Short mmCIF file of C-alpha atoms in Angstrom, two decimals:
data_model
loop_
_atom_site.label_atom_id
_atom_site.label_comp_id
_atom_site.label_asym_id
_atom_site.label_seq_id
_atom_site.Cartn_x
_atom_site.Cartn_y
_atom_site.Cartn_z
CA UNK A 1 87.37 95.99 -75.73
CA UNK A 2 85.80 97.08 -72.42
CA UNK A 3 82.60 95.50 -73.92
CA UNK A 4 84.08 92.45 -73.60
CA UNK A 5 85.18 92.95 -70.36
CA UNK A 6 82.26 93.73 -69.02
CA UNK A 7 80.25 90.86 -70.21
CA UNK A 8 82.84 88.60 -69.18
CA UNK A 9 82.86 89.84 -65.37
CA UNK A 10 79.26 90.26 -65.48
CA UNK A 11 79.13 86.51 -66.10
CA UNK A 12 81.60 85.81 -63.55
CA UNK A 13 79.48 87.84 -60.60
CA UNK A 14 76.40 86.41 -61.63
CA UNK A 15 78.01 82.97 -61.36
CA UNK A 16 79.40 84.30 -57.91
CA UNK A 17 75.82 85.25 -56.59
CA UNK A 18 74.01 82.21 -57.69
CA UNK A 19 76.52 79.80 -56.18
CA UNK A 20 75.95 82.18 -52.73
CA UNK A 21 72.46 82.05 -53.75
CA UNK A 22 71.49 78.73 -53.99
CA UNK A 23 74.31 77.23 -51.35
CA UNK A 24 73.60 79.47 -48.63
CA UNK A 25 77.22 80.56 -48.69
CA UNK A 26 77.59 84.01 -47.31
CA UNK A 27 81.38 83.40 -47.64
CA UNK A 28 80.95 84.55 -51.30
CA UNK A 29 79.62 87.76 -50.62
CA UNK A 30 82.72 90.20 -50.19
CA UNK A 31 83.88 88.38 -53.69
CA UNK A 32 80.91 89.09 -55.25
CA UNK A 33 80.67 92.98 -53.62
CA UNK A 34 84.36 93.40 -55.13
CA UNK A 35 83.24 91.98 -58.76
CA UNK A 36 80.24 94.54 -59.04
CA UNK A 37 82.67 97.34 -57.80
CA UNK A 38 84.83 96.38 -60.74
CA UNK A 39 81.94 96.16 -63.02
CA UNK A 40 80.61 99.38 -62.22
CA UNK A 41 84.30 100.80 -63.00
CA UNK A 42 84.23 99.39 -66.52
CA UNK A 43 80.77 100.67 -67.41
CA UNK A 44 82.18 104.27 -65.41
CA UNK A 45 85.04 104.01 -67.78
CA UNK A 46 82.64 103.30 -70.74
CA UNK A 47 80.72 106.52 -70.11
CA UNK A 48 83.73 108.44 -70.53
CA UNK A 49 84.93 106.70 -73.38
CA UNK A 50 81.81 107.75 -74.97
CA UNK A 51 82.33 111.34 -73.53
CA UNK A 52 79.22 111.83 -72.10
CA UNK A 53 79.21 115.06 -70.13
CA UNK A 54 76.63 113.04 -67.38
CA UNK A 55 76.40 112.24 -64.03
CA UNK A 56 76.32 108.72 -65.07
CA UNK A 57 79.86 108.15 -64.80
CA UNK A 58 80.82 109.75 -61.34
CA UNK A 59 78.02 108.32 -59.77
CA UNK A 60 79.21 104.74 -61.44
CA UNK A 61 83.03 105.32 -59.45
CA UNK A 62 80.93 107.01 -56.41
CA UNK A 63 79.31 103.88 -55.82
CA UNK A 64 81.85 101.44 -57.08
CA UNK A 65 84.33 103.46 -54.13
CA UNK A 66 81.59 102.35 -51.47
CA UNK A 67 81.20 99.08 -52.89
CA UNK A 68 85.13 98.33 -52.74
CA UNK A 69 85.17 99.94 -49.02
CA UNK A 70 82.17 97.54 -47.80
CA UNK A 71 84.11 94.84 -49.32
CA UNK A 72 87.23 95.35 -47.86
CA UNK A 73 85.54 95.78 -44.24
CA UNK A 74 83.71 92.68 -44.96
CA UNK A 75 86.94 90.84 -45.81
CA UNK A 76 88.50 92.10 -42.55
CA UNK A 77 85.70 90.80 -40.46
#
């Protein structure tokens, strides 16, 4: 299930950054911050589903916590 998740918002920030990409639309940028912050909290959640007693996992919501924070300034701006 969270396999499928993840592919499908992969797809949708990839489509994100290549519109940005190739438009020149910074616009899309918090939205596509705040997709890879999701991501990287479904892959987080994958590591402990696997139970994996790694670093992988905090280090996936560590960064996914800064991601959602740069995000949300960047939507306030």
């Amino acid at each position: 299930m969270l396999k499928k998740i993840r592919m499908t918002t992969s797809i949708i920030v990839l489509g994100l950054s290549l519109y940005g990409l190739f438009s020149n639309h910074n616009e899309m940028l918090p939205y596509t911050m705040a997709g890879l912050a999701v991501l990287m909290v479904i892959m987080g959640a994958e590591e402990l589903q696997k139970n994996r007693k790694s670093y992988r996992s905090y280090l996936l919501f560590g960064v996914s916590a800064f991601l959602l924070l740069v995000a949300i300034q960047d939507f306030i701006n």
